Coordinates of C-alpha atoms in Angstrom, one line a residue:
C1316 CA 2.5 18.6 12.8
L1317 CA 2.8 15.8 10.3
Q1318 CA 2.6 12.9 12.8
S1319 CA -0.6 14.2 14.4
A1320 CA -2.1 14.6 10.9
V1321 CA -1.3 11.0 10.1
V1322 CA -2.8 9.8 13.4
R1323 CA -6.0 11.7 12.7
T1324 CA -6.2 10.5 9.1
K1325 CA -5.3 6.9 9.8
E1326 CA -5.7 5.7 6.2
A1327 CA -5.1 6.7 2.6
V1328 CA -6.4 4.9 -0.5
F1329 CA -4.7 4.8 -3.9
P1330 CA -6.1 3.3 -7.1
C1331 CA -3.5 1.2 -8.9
K1332 CA -3.0 -2.0 -11.0
W1333 CA -1.3 -5.1 -9.8
N1334 CA -0.7 -8.0 -12.1
N1335 CA -2.8 -6.1 -14.7
R1336 CA -5.8 -6.1 -12.3
T1337 CA -7.5 -2.9 -11.1
C1338 CA -7.0 -2.5 -7.4
K1339 CA -7.1 -0.2 -4.4
L1340 CA -4.0 0.0 -2.2
F1341 CA -4.9 1.0 1.4
L1342 CA -2.1 2.6 3.5
N1343 CA -3.2 2.3 7.1
Y1344 CA -1.4 3.7 10.1
E1345 CA -2.0 0.6 12.3
H1346 CA -2.0 -2.2 9.7
G1347 CA 0.4 -1.1 6.9
F1348 CA -0.4 -2.1 3.3
T1349 CA -3.5 -3.8 2.1
L1350 CA -4.4 -4.4 -1.5
Y1351 CA -8.0 -5.1 -2.5
S1352 CA -9.4 -5.9 -5.9
D1353 CA -11.6 -3.2 -7.4
P1354 CA -15.2 -4.6 -7.6
T1355 CA -15.5 -3.0 -11.1
D1356 CA -12.6 -5.1 -12.4
S1357 CA -13.7 -7.8 -14.9
V1358 CA -11.2 -10.4 -13.7
T1359 CA -12.9 -12.7 -11.2
S1360 CA -10.4 -15.3 -10.0
V1361 CA -7.3 -14.6 -8.0
G1362 CA -5.3 -17.6 -6.7
N1363 CA -5.9 -17.9 -2.9
A1364 CA -7.4 -14.5 -2.4
A1365 CA -10.0 -14.2 0.4
S1366 CA -13.3 -12.9 -0.9
T1367 CA -15.5 -10.3 0.7
G1368 CA -18.5 -9.7 -1.5
N1369 CA -17.3 -8.5 -4.9
V1370 CA -14.0 -7.2 -3.3
R1371 CA -11.1 -9.5 -2.8
L1372 CA -8.3 -9.1 -0.3
L1373 CA -5.2 -9.8 -2.5
W1374 CA -2.5 -9.3 0.1
Q1375 CA -1.6 -7.5 3.3
Q1376 CA 1.8 -6.6 4.8
P1377 CA 2.7 -4.6 7.9
F1378 CA 5.1 -1.7 7.7
E1379 CA 7.7 -3.8 9.5
K1380 CA 8.0 -6.2 6.6
L1381 CA 8.9 -3.4 4.0
R1382 CA 12.6 -3.7 3.1
S1383 CA 12.6 -1.1 0.4
S1384 CA 10.6 0.9 -2.1
A1385 CA 11.4 2.4 -5.4
D1386 CA 9.6 4.3 -8.2
D1387 CA 10.2 5.4 -11.7
S1388 CA 8.7 8.9 -11.2
E1389 CA 6.3 8.1 -14.0
H1390 CA 3.8 5.4 -13.0
L1391 CA 5.5 2.3 -11.4
L1392 CA 6.2 1.6 -7.8
T1393 CA 8.1 -1.4 -6.4
L1394 CA 7.7 -2.5 -2.8
D1395 CA 10.1 -5.2 -1.5
F1396 CA 8.7 -7.1 1.5
H1397 CA 10.4 -9.7 3.7
G1398 CA 8.8 -13.1 3.3
E1399 CA 6.4 -14.8 0.9
E1400 CA 5.1 -11.8 -1.0
G1401 CA 8.6 -10.6 -1.9
V1402 CA 8.8 -7.9 -4.6
V1403 CA 5.5 -6.3 -5.6
E1404 CA 5.1 -3.9 -8.6
L1405 CA 2.2 -1.5 -8.7
D1406 CA 1.1 0.6 -11.7
F1407 CA -0.5 3.9 -10.5
G1408 CA -1.1 5.1 -14.1
T1409 CA 0.4 8.4 -13.0
S1410 CA 3.2 9.6 -10.8
P1411 CA 3.5 7.4 -7.6
K1412 CA 4.9 10.4 -5.7
P1413 CA 1.7 11.2 -3.8
F1414 CA 1.8 7.6 -2.5
V1415 CA 5.5 7.9 -1.7
F1416 CA 4.8 11.1 0.3
H1417 CA 2.1 9.4 2.3
L1418 CA 4.3 6.4 2.9
H1419 CA 7.1 8.5 4.3
A1420 CA 4.6 10.4 6.4
F1421 CA 3.1 7.2 7.8
L1422 CA 6.5 5.7 8.5
S1423 CA 7.7 8.9 10.2
A1424 CA 4.6 8.9 12.4
K1425 CA 5.2 5.2 13.3
A1426 CA 8.9 5.9 14.1
A1427 CA 7.9 8.9 16.3
R1428 CA 5.3 6.8 18.1
I1429 CA 7.9 4.2 19.2
G1430 CA 10.5 6.8 20.0
L1431 CA 12.9 6.4 17.1
V1432 CA 12.7 10.1 16.2
G1433 CA 12.1 13.2 18.3

């Protein structure tokens, strides 16, 4: 079933751009959303981002902070989080639908785990 596949997979990674910076968006079953800079990106400074080698943690949000998501079916995805991060726009360069499918699968598995769905 879908939920057990998500639990086994645990994480999916999606290349994207955020603020015109090449990044990787990690969707993790336990931790939610994490955006890291791509070490091949030529931009080297990012505000208050924590650095790990050549890769920088840009932001991290748990699933519980997601208020809404929307996409344009072409290349852009918008995530609206409660709190400081607010609205985030990501450019996937191609259809964001594979990410949206994974997001729905992960959220469904989380809901099943806490008993919100059967």
